[in-house]
XYZ file of C-alpha atoms in Angstrom:
674
model
C -0.103 -0.007 -0.002
C 1.148 3.397 -0.852
C 2.151 5.744 2.264
C 0.768 8.853 0.333
C -3.016 9.314 0.015
C -4.528 9.994 -3.187
C -5.031 13.672 -4.036
C -8.086 13.060 -6.063
C -9.764 10.892 -3.318
C -9.099 13.712 -0.759
C -10.413 16.253 -3.004
C -13.561 14.260 -3.397
C -14.332 14.410 0.288
C -15.139 18.236 0.544
C -16.135 18.735 -3.060
C -18.894 15.943 -3.338
C -21.075 17.716 -0.616
C -20.250 21.037 -2.145
C -21.489 19.814 -5.502
C -24.682 18.626 -3.911
C -25.132 21.933 -2.321
C -24.766 23.897 -5.423
C -27.049 21.661 -7.389
C -29.842 21.694 -4.691
C -29.258 25.465 -3.910
C -29.275 26.575 -7.433
C -31.476 24.367 -9.501
C -33.630 23.212 -6.647
C -34.845 26.950 -5.614
C -36.275 30.000 -7.085
C -32.877 31.352 -7.631
C -32.081 28.809 -10.563
C -35.913 28.550 -11.574
C -36.787 25.432 -9.411
C -35.556 23.064 -12.213
C -35.249 19.990 -9.887
C -37.751 18.711 -7.430
C -37.470 17.521 -3.666
C -36.446 13.984 -4.521
C -33.581 15.175 -6.874
C -32.401 17.841 -4.162
C -32.210 15.335 -1.209
C -30.821 12.667 -3.602
C -27.824 14.710 -4.771
C -26.938 16.182 -1.434
C -27.107 12.799 0.305
C -25.193 11.318 -2.386
C -22.395 13.908 -1.929
C -22.305 13.272 1.720
C -22.444 9.441 1.244
C -19.414 9.722 -1.163
C -17.546 11.904 1.301
C -18.115 9.335 4.141
C -17.180 6.214 2.166
C -13.982 7.978 1.095
C -13.292 9.116 4.551
C -13.651 5.655 5.898
C -11.146 4.483 3.291
C -8.708 7.225 4.161
C -8.989 6.386 7.983
C -8.306 2.729 7.036
C -5.163 3.836 5.125
C -4.083 6.234 7.850
C -4.240 3.321 10.368
C -2.130 1.369 8.106
C 0.509 4.304 8.042
C -0.391 6.464 5.255
C -0.293 10.203 5.467
C -0.707 13.334 3.393
C 0.594 16.859 3.477
C 0.792 18.896 0.518
C -0.190 22.134 -1.137
C -2.692 21.949 -3.838
C -2.618 25.596 -5.180
C -0.754 28.733 -4.160
C -2.919 31.473 -4.980
C -0.868 34.478 -3.697
C 2.567 35.223 -2.050
C 3.491 38.358 -0.161
C 7.225 38.392 0.196
C 8.010 35.197 1.764
C 4.448 34.548 3.123
C 2.474 32.177 0.725
C -1.274 31.895 0.565
C -1.992 28.236 0.045
C -4.760 25.639 -0.326
C -3.658 22.263 0.793
C -4.451 19.166 2.878
C -2.932 17.707 6.132
C -4.395 14.248 6.572
C -3.240 12.262 9.507
C -4.983 10.367 12.272
C -6.591 13.467 13.841
C -7.911 14.681 10.580
C -9.078 11.310 9.446
C -11.065 10.848 12.718
C -12.703 14.277 12.260
C -13.530 13.385 8.533
C -15.338 10.311 9.571
C -17.077 11.834 12.563
C -18.333 14.818 10.473
C -19.374 12.969 7.276
C -21.313 10.118 9.264
C -23.243 12.281 11.596
C -24.065 14.626 8.535
C -25.169 11.583 6.622
C -27.587 10.653 9.297
C -28.728 14.233 9.692
C -29.473 14.285 5.985
C -31.399 11.151 5.905
C -33.433 12.312 8.931
C -34.103 15.601 7.213
C -36.185 13.970 4.644
C -38.852 13.113 7.044
C -38.590 16.154 9.417
C -38.684 18.846 6.800
C -41.211 17.051 4.648
C -43.877 19.809 4.864
C -41.584 22.659 4.931
C -41.557 25.049 1.925
C -37.920 25.521 2.196
C -36.948 21.858 1.813
C -34.547 22.218 -1.059
C -32.897 25.213 0.408
C -32.244 23.363 3.628
C -30.626 20.529 2.059
C -28.397 22.882 0.141
C -27.392 24.587 3.530
C -26.588 21.565 5.371
C -24.469 19.966 2.392
C -22.686 23.468 2.459
C -22.120 23.219 6.055
C -20.528 19.643 5.780
C -18.273 21.119 2.952
C -17.156 23.948 5.161
C -16.371 21.770 8.174
C -14.324 19.526 6.088
C -12.253 22.257 4.500
C -11.585 23.311 8.258
C -10.366 20.024 9.420
C -8.571 18.995 6.494
C -6.487 22.258 6.068
C -2.721 22.332 6.478
C -2.350 26.237 6.866
C -3.920 28.811 9.068
C -5.422 30.710 6.235
C -7.440 27.740 4.944
C -8.304 26.981 8.499
C -9.723 30.403 8.981
C -11.635 30.144 5.541
C -13.426 27.035 6.970
C -13.821 28.700 10.350
C -15.769 31.569 8.747
C -17.474 29.587 6.350
C -19.163 27.386 9.122
C -20.079 30.518 10.949
C -21.588 31.913 7.817
C -23.730 28.852 7.051
C -24.631 28.536 10.727
C -26.111 32.100 10.262
C -28.205 31.046 7.466
C -29.294 27.762 9.245
C -30.196 29.333 12.586
C -32.335 31.985 10.800
C -33.739 29.471 8.350
C -37.247 30.508 9.234
C -36.473 34.175 8.635
C -40.056 35.168 8.900
C -39.809 34.908 12.802
C -38.313 37.799 14.607
C -36.774 35.248 17.265
C -34.887 33.465 14.438
C -33.538 36.741 13.063
C -32.312 37.780 16.484
C -30.824 34.363 17.348
C -28.744 34.152 14.023
C -27.610 37.838 14.409
C -26.639 36.992 17.983
C -24.540 33.884 16.889
C -22.965 35.821 14.137
C -21.910 38.718 16.309
C -20.735 36.873 19.363
C -18.460 34.556 16.944
C -17.037 37.760 15.622
C -15.879 38.709 18.965
C -14.095 35.494 19.290
C -12.853 35.596 15.815
C -11.126 38.853 16.417
C -8.758 37.103 18.873
C -8.516 34.273 16.410
C -7.171 36.790 13.794
C -4.733 38.209 16.134
C -3.378 34.849 16.839
C -3.110 33.866 13.335
C -1.463 37.376 12.743
C 1.252 36.603 15.538
C 1.941 33.298 13.877
C 2.574 35.044 10.403
C 4.537 37.777 12.017
C 6.895 35.715 14.153
C 7.087 32.352 12.326
C 6.844 33.894 8.971
C 4.605 31.303 7.414
C 1.065 30.117 7.742
C 1.706 26.417 7.116
C 1.231 24.221 10.111
C 4.493 22.149 9.591
C 6.671 25.003 9.070
C 5.140 26.779 12.074
C 5.503 23.691 14.387
C 9.164 23.251 13.234
C 9.888 26.593 14.639
C 7.883 26.010 17.996
C 11.064 25.977 20.365
C 12.259 29.203 18.886
C 8.835 30.792 19.261
C 8.672 29.545 22.802
C 11.734 31.704 23.670
C 10.444 35.069 22.335
C 9.089 37.413 24.792
C 6.162 39.482 23.687
C 7.241 43.234 23.306
C 6.513 45.472 26.145
C 5.699 42.633 28.637
C 7.275 39.788 30.461
C 4.934 37.301 28.775
C 6.308 34.778 26.418
C 5.100 35.443 22.922
C 3.737 31.911 22.589
C 1.390 32.496 25.600
C -0.234 35.603 23.916
C -0.433 33.721 20.729
C -2.133 30.599 22.219
C -4.622 32.670 24.263
C -5.683 34.650 21.241
C -6.156 31.422 19.326
C -8.243 29.884 22.136
C -10.393 33.097 22.293
C -11.432 32.056 18.745
C -12.108 28.571 20.063
C -14.128 30.053 22.874
C -16.515 31.800 20.583
C -16.783 28.834 17.892
C -16.976 26.147 20.687
C -19.117 28.261 22.932
C -17.218 28.508 26.074
C -17.769 30.924 28.836
C -18.315 33.853 28.443
C -18.815 33.484 24.581
C -21.448 30.848 25.009
C -24.536 32.961 24.896
C -25.274 32.206 21.209
C -25.528 28.417 21.326
C -28.826 28.050 23.280
C -30.422 30.511 20.982
C -29.305 28.524 17.895
C -32.303 26.268 18.771
C -34.324 28.638 16.648
C -33.100 26.661 13.586
C -34.699 23.369 12.629
C -33.778 20.348 14.719
C -31.578 18.732 12.175
C -29.328 21.679 12.171
C -29.224 21.591 15.885
C -28.014 18.104 15.896
C -25.456 18.954 13.116
C -23.994 22.169 14.633
C -24.040 20.778 18.269
C -22.588 17.221 17.415
C -20.096 17.175 14.757
C -19.619 20.587 13.172
C -18.918 24.148 14.184
C -18.818 23.857 18.069
C -16.245 21.100 17.793
C -14.052 23.306 15.520
C -12.431 24.897 18.507
C -11.655 21.643 20.194
C -10.059 20.361 17.030
C -8.085 23.676 16.444
C -6.534 23.498 20.065
C -5.548 19.843 19.591
C -4.016 20.615 16.115
C -2.058 23.307 17.697
C -0.719 21.209 20.604
C 3.014 21.823 19.630
C 2.325 25.526 20.459
C 0.064 25.123 23.496
C 2.544 22.741 25.237
C 5.019 25.665 25.448
C 2.879 27.713 27.663
C 1.439 26.572 31.192
C -0.344 29.908 31.519
C -2.295 29.346 28.264
C -3.128 25.737 29.311
C -4.164 26.653 32.612
C -6.522 29.524 31.114
C -8.121 26.789 28.821
C -8.397 24.343 31.735
C -10.271 26.850 34.087
C -12.554 28.227 31.328
C -13.536 24.585 30.431
C -14.292 23.840 33.950
C -16.458 26.909 34.497
C -18.332 26.083 31.352
C -18.716 22.339 32.198
C -20.245 22.902 35.676
C -21.987 26.263 35.303
C -23.757 25.610 32.026
C -25.021 22.326 33.165
C -26.717 24.014 36.113
C -28.597 26.178 33.745
C -29.855 22.990 31.856
C -31.703 21.825 35.009
C -34.323 24.676 34.956
C -34.879 24.707 31.081
C -38.298 23.504 29.844
C -37.727 23.481 26.150
C -36.517 20.060 25.198
C -34.023 21.459 22.627
C -32.652 23.883 25.008
C -31.940 21.221 27.680
C -29.900 19.243 25.224
C -28.115 22.636 24.094
C -26.932 23.295 27.506
C -25.883 19.696 27.866
C -23.696 20.443 24.726
C -22.343 23.509 26.369
C -21.287 21.374 29.496
C -19.826 18.610 27.527
C -17.797 21.119 25.354
C -16.569 22.311 28.700
C -15.284 18.791 29.607
C -13.299 18.642 26.177
C -11.868 21.998 26.770
C -10.655 21.105 30.177
C -9.082 18.036 28.821
C -7.262 20.261 26.299
C -6.066 22.311 29.239
C -4.745 19.133 31.115
C -2.814 18.498 27.871
C -5.085 15.432 27.440
C -5.723 16.367 23.797
C -6.286 12.661 22.762
C -9.031 12.546 25.610
C -10.702 15.601 24.377
C -10.798 14.298 20.767
C -11.986 10.810 22.101
C -14.829 12.498 23.840
C -15.400 14.705 20.776
C -16.003 11.471 18.755
C -18.221 9.721 21.315
C -20.245 12.944 22.122
C -20.832 13.438 18.420
C -22.847 10.113 18.213
C -25.012 10.214 21.328
C -25.584 14.039 21.151
C -26.654 13.628 17.479
C -28.944 10.985 18.750
C -30.408 13.094 21.438
C -31.309 15.909 19.270
C -32.636 13.897 16.561
C -34.686 12.125 19.259
C -35.932 15.350 20.323
C -36.872 16.235 16.873
C -38.793 13.017 16.668
C -40.828 13.903 19.881
C -41.338 17.433 18.615
C -42.910 16.074 15.441
C -45.154 13.744 17.549
C -46.088 16.543 19.778
C -47.126 18.581 16.928
C -44.349 21.034 17.383
C -44.731 21.446 20.925
C -41.365 21.818 22.725
C -42.304 22.315 26.337
C -41.306 19.069 28.321
C -43.836 19.895 31.117
C -46.548 19.009 28.736
C -45.416 15.775 27.336
C -45.270 12.553 29.364
C -46.149 8.757 28.680
C -44.639 8.806 25.122
C -42.843 5.526 25.781
C -45.803 3.280 24.604
C -46.373 5.586 21.641
C -42.904 5.951 20.249
C -40.852 2.735 21.189
C -38.000 3.347 18.762
C -37.579 7.004 19.928
C -37.825 6.044 23.453
C -35.241 3.177 23.509
C -32.736 5.184 21.452
C -33.169 8.349 23.542
C -32.556 6.244 26.801
C -29.352 4.866 24.980
C -28.349 8.561 24.194
C -29.105 9.471 27.892
C -27.180 6.546 29.508
C -24.109 7.426 27.101
C -24.369 11.278 28.217
C -24.364 10.690 31.862
C -21.365 8.378 31.619
C -22.943 5.056 32.221
C -20.210 2.171 32.684
C -19.563 0.321 29.244
C -21.381 3.013 27.221
C -19.328 5.239 24.892
C -19.699 8.381 26.920
C -18.328 6.767 30.130
C -14.820 5.847 28.732
C -14.296 9.264 27.388
C -15.733 11.434 30.162
C -14.025 9.153 32.851
C -10.765 9.507 30.919
C -11.012 13.455 31.007
C -11.806 13.359 34.800
C -8.896 11.260 35.479
C -6.604 13.187 33.253
C -7.488 16.484 34.800
C -6.920 14.966 38.221
C -3.435 14.030 37.249
C -2.698 17.443 35.966
C -0.236 19.648 37.781
C -1.471 23.080 36.593
C -2.594 25.607 39.259
C -6.210 25.384 38.263
C -6.372 21.575 38.474
C -8.207 21.533 41.931
C -11.054 23.509 40.792
C -11.214 21.879 37.541
C -11.514 18.448 39.052
C -14.158 19.415 41.467
C -16.221 21.187 38.839
C -16.018 18.074 36.368
C -17.029 15.707 39.177
C -19.860 17.808 40.228
C -20.894 18.221 36.637
C -21.445 14.520 36.446
C -24.337 14.851 39.067
C -25.710 17.949 37.328
C -25.475 16.132 33.838
C -27.337 13.123 35.095
C -30.017 15.257 36.964
C -31.192 17.401 33.903
C -30.832 14.382 31.565
C -33.170 12.116 33.467
C -35.488 15.040 34.401
C -35.799 15.397 30.521
C -36.252 11.705 30.107
C -38.785 11.036 32.808
C -40.902 14.112 31.962
C -40.991 13.066 28.403
C -41.335 9.398 28.196
C -42.689 8.424 31.641
C -45.474 9.641 34.033
C -48.947 10.664 33.050
C -49.778 11.867 29.683
C -49.919 15.607 29.632
C -49.778 16.536 25.863
C -53.457 17.459 25.782
C -53.408 19.547 28.973
C -51.103 22.462 27.749
C -53.033 25.701 28.665
C -50.806 27.639 26.388
C -51.154 25.448 23.322
C -49.567 27.344 20.400
C -46.905 26.319 18.043
C -43.698 28.305 18.485
C -41.748 25.348 17.796
C -39.902 24.517 14.745
C -42.477 25.010 12.088
C -44.828 27.412 13.645
C -47.958 25.305 12.744
C -49.257 21.731 13.384
C -49.927 20.789 9.805
C -53.543 20.287 10.442
C -53.298 18.071 13.442
C -55.347 18.747 16.536
C -53.619 19.568 19.785
C -54.954 16.423 21.529
C -54.106 14.003 18.777
C -52.415 10.752 19.864
C -48.663 10.828 19.533
C -47.169 8.361 17.137
C -43.845 6.983 16.117
C -42.415 8.717 13.042
C -41.714 6.953 9.711
C -38.623 4.825 9.383
C -36.669 7.827 7.595
C -36.774 9.361 11.110
C -36.215 6.539 13.418
C -33.538 4.531 11.426
C -30.958 7.277 11.894
C -31.670 7.174 15.507
C -30.928 3.264 15.637
C -27.840 3.824 13.523
C -26.369 6.571 15.958
C -27.363 4.554 19.057
C -25.084 1.584 18.001
C -21.954 3.559 18.158
C -23.187 5.385 21.250
C -22.850 2.026 23.029
C -19.738 0.381 21.472
C -17.508 3.066 19.973
C -15.846 3.866 23.233
C -14.829 0.397 24.128
C -13.705 -0.209 20.513
C -11.484 2.840 20.312
C -10.317 3.394 23.885
C -6.938 1.848 23.842
C -5.734 2.789 20.459
C -6.850 6.443 20.745
C -5.637 7.107 24.320
C -2.720 4.873 24.600
C -1.680 3.519 21.352
C 0.182 5.374 18.706
C -2.853 6.598 16.711
C -2.243 10.122 17.554
C 1.425 9.904 17.872
C 2.401 11.994 14.918
C -0.806 14.429 15.141
C -0.558 15.521 18.774
C 2.514 16.618 20.650
C 2.575 16.402 24.621
C 5.462 17.232 26.819
C 5.090 14.265 29.191
C 7.848 15.778 31.566
C 5.880 18.884 32.278
C 2.406 17.562 31.758
C 2.070 13.908 32.908
C -1.815 13.695 32.810
C -1.712 10.961 29.955
C 1.191 9.184 31.367
C -0.684 8.816 34.747
C -3.775 7.843 32.900
C -2.073 5.075 31.070
C -1.079 3.473 34.561
C -4.620 3.612 35.706
C -6.412 2.104 32.529
C -5.612 -1.357 31.336
C -8.471 -2.131 28.876
C -12.007 -1.303 28.087
C -13.501 -4.253 30.386
C -11.255 -3.484 33.346
C -12.066 0.325 33.183
C -15.844 -0.459 32.955
C -15.780 -2.688 35.931
C -13.821 -0.223 37.945
C -16.297 2.511 36.703
C -18.944 0.577 38.604
C -17.442 1.528 41.946
C -16.154 5.101 41.032
C -17.450 8.167 42.403
C -18.752 9.631 39.191
C -20.826 6.697 38.543
C -22.421 6.846 42.065
C -23.015 10.586 41.531
C -24.689 9.774 38.274
C -26.742 7.073 39.742
C -27.757 9.460 42.719
C -28.772 12.221 40.376
C -30.969 9.640 38.382
C -32.722 8.333 41.493
C -33.234 11.871 42.614
C -34.776 12.847 39.230
C -37.062 9.663 39.424
C -38.404 10.697 42.955
C -38.809 14.288 41.972
C -40.637 13.861 38.670
C -42.384 10.654 39.073
C -42.856 9.727 42.679
C -43.397 13.296 44.161
C -43.928 15.620 41.405
C -45.069 18.425 43.769
C -41.754 18.773 45.420
C -39.930 20.573 42.543
C -42.396 23.433 42.800
C -41.615 23.827 46.696
C -37.916 23.470 46.025
C -38.177 26.267 43.369
C -40.072 28.509 45.855
C -37.541 27.884 48.563
C -34.636 28.721 46.507
C -36.121 31.314 44.393
C -33.070 33.587 44.080
C -31.057 30.707 42.797
C -33.726 29.672 40.322
C -34.054 33.218 39.142
C -30.228 33.403 38.654
C -30.271 30.097 36.589
C -33.428 30.882 34.693
C -31.941 34.133 33.548
C -28.603 32.351 32.678
C -26.583 34.232 35.092
C -27.671 37.443 33.312
C -25.077 36.904 30.658
C -27.420 37.712 28.008
C -28.244 41.062 29.720
C -24.489 41.448 29.915
C -23.901 41.067 26.291
C -26.927 42.417 24.747
C -27.667 45.343 27.030
C -24.488 46.250 28.718
C -21.764 45.438 26.080
C -23.720 45.534 22.823
C -25.957 48.421 24.160
C -23.067 50.597 25.355
C -21.113 49.993 22.142
C -24.150 51.022 20.118
C -24.563 54.142 22.355
C -20.996 54.864 21.777
C -21.371 54.376 18.154
C -24.572 56.619 18.140
C -22.495 59.215 20.146
C -19.701 59.134 17.849
C -21.973 59.473 14.870
C -23.993 62.275 16.086
C -21.396 63.920 18.296
C -18.158 63.405 16.441
C -19.401 62.819 12.906
C -22.400 64.918 12.677
C -21.633 67.338 15.129
C -17.814 67.995 15.090
C -16.707 66.800 11.587
C -19.802 67.651 9.710
C -20.989 70.558 11.863
C -17.717 72.319 12.974
C -15.165 71.265 10.460
C -17.046 70.953 6.978
C -19.913 73.473 7.665
C -17.902 75.725 9.940
C -15.233 75.911 7.253
C -17.638 76.871 4.514
C -19.278 79.437 6.865
C -15.804 80.868 7.666
C -14.917 81.096 4.181
C -18.288 82.692 3.413
C -17.932 85.326 6.244
C -14.239 86.051 5.119
C -15.499 86.537 1.609
C -18.030 88.828 2.873
C -15.510 90.902 4.831
C -13.158 91.007 1.824
C -15.940 92.303 -0.449
C -16.595 95.098 2.004
C -13.072 95.937 2.111
C -12.296 95.843 -1.539
C -15.089 98.116 -2.601
C -13.249 99.536 -5.651
C -13.724 103.228 -4.593
C -10.575 105.474 -4.709
C -11.531 107.481 -1.761
C -12.114 104.207 0.360
C -8.454 103.128 -0.272
C -7.138 106.720 0.491
C -9.049 106.873 3.696
C -7.623 103.407 4.681
C -4.216 104.656 3.905
C -4.701 107.988 6.104
C -6.153 105.666 8.997
C -3.117 103.448 8.684
C -0.531 106.308 8.777
C -2.368 107.575 11.784
C -2.211 104.271 13.624
C 1.466 103.874 12.819
C 2.523 107.255 13.871
C 0.600 107.007 17.084
C 2.341 103.709 17.821
C 5.858 104.924 17.004
C 5.493 108.382 18.647
C 3.403 107.649 21.786
C 3.559 103.964 22.443
C 6.933 102.755 21.321
C 8.906 105.145 23.541
């Protein structure tokens, strides 16, 4: 077998979804004259993603056997010694991301056939999600910072289109604008980080930059005593904070639920939010040089993991509960990055992609059955009506809370153990936050599960029965119509996602964490950051780890939270209201999401807008236009008027002026100059 991958095969991975997106987006919409119908649109987009998945799987197989690829395909500009290139870097990290992105995207595409069947924007939606897949693939396959930034911004742009897909709704317009603007804050830091790389490394190519890592690690940032690499890494991570929704740049992600459920699954599971995690892992040769940057990453991740999970406990919208779960799990991945457990972070990214996509798509199935009601307080008893959705949702929930032998257990437990073994200053806080987060995750997950699938049936008791969910209408169904399982095109993807949600962790634990799978893709300074070395001494196989997990503290915390949820929402359902009343200030704080929306929208955005208005009316309109521009012509006009009066053209006026001038001069020299 060749040790170099085929360029043509690699090009097919991003270009196949792009071709499908262009065909569906142009020929399947009014823009291109609606030349193809729904069947053709979903066929070409699904076909494109299927090709990408098959080729990605073949690439992963070849990479496991030792193949790699790192080459420039096209150099489109050079500025001095700085080259602007399009190229691919395909190693074990890239191949893993390619398979995760394409598989989850394929499931979402198939699911969309059933979910969006009655939506007028059917073809347009398929075009968007295929374009989203292309953007993410360009991001993960890039071999240089410029192409990385292109994919980075492309997923942001398409997410703007998808979150605001139903642009007739004010809430959707606000949500996509919010996502776009908050990500621009993070991207500003990201651009600064890339700029520092270009300035000090003199290149945008990954390999060339990493080759200079030790040199970069010895440079002091001008005017400070900080290492330049610390500033560079923190700037790069600020970009990841926006894209991967880390505190305090997390506020956009819950509002992204305004988009259709399939895109919620795609954004939250395999694309966009995972981009930041992937980027930091790819930049491990740089981050390993700065304990300050790593500690910053660790603490931010721990804060997000715990405190965003707490907000999920008080949410009543089925998709928002899962959205806050995504925020929390991204915090776990970020904390792992900070502990230099990059492989554990990517491991959790992979396992999380499957069960989080499963949970979102399961939620979409419930929403369809509930005629687009999303309030979990008015569901209940759906288990007997939706057996496939119920059992697959339970599998996803068990994987999410870290049940031993499920996929999520292996990745989450590895992260907690790695953080515990870290020697960074923030380790103590991070470990406590992550362990406490296990209890919180189980609490809101089983609250959601019990309220939706168990207990009394409440779907016909909603006093505020209105349809502000995905579609905004119920397609002719009555509010009290019996729920029912959705067609196979909806529940089959759930089953296909449930399988890896159970087995993928055990299958990949040892090679991904302790084998040489990531040996050439991720760099770890074992002497300074011993987390993974300590983890290797504790874990001796998936079976032994699963058995040990049965007696570990996180498992007992998850079990305690599950039992507590069962008691609160099935045995004694009146108790949560009393707890809410007793702890009203805490509930209010959580319900208002720590007032971070107010901080960003009212305080920061409002202040900046006020500053803009002030500069516009005061500086621009008042000073520049009023004083400088208008004032200058008024001065010229006044001066001209004065000159016209003085320059009358009459000889006797000039004679008088001369006499008066002489009188003044004589007076000065005779009387005043003595």
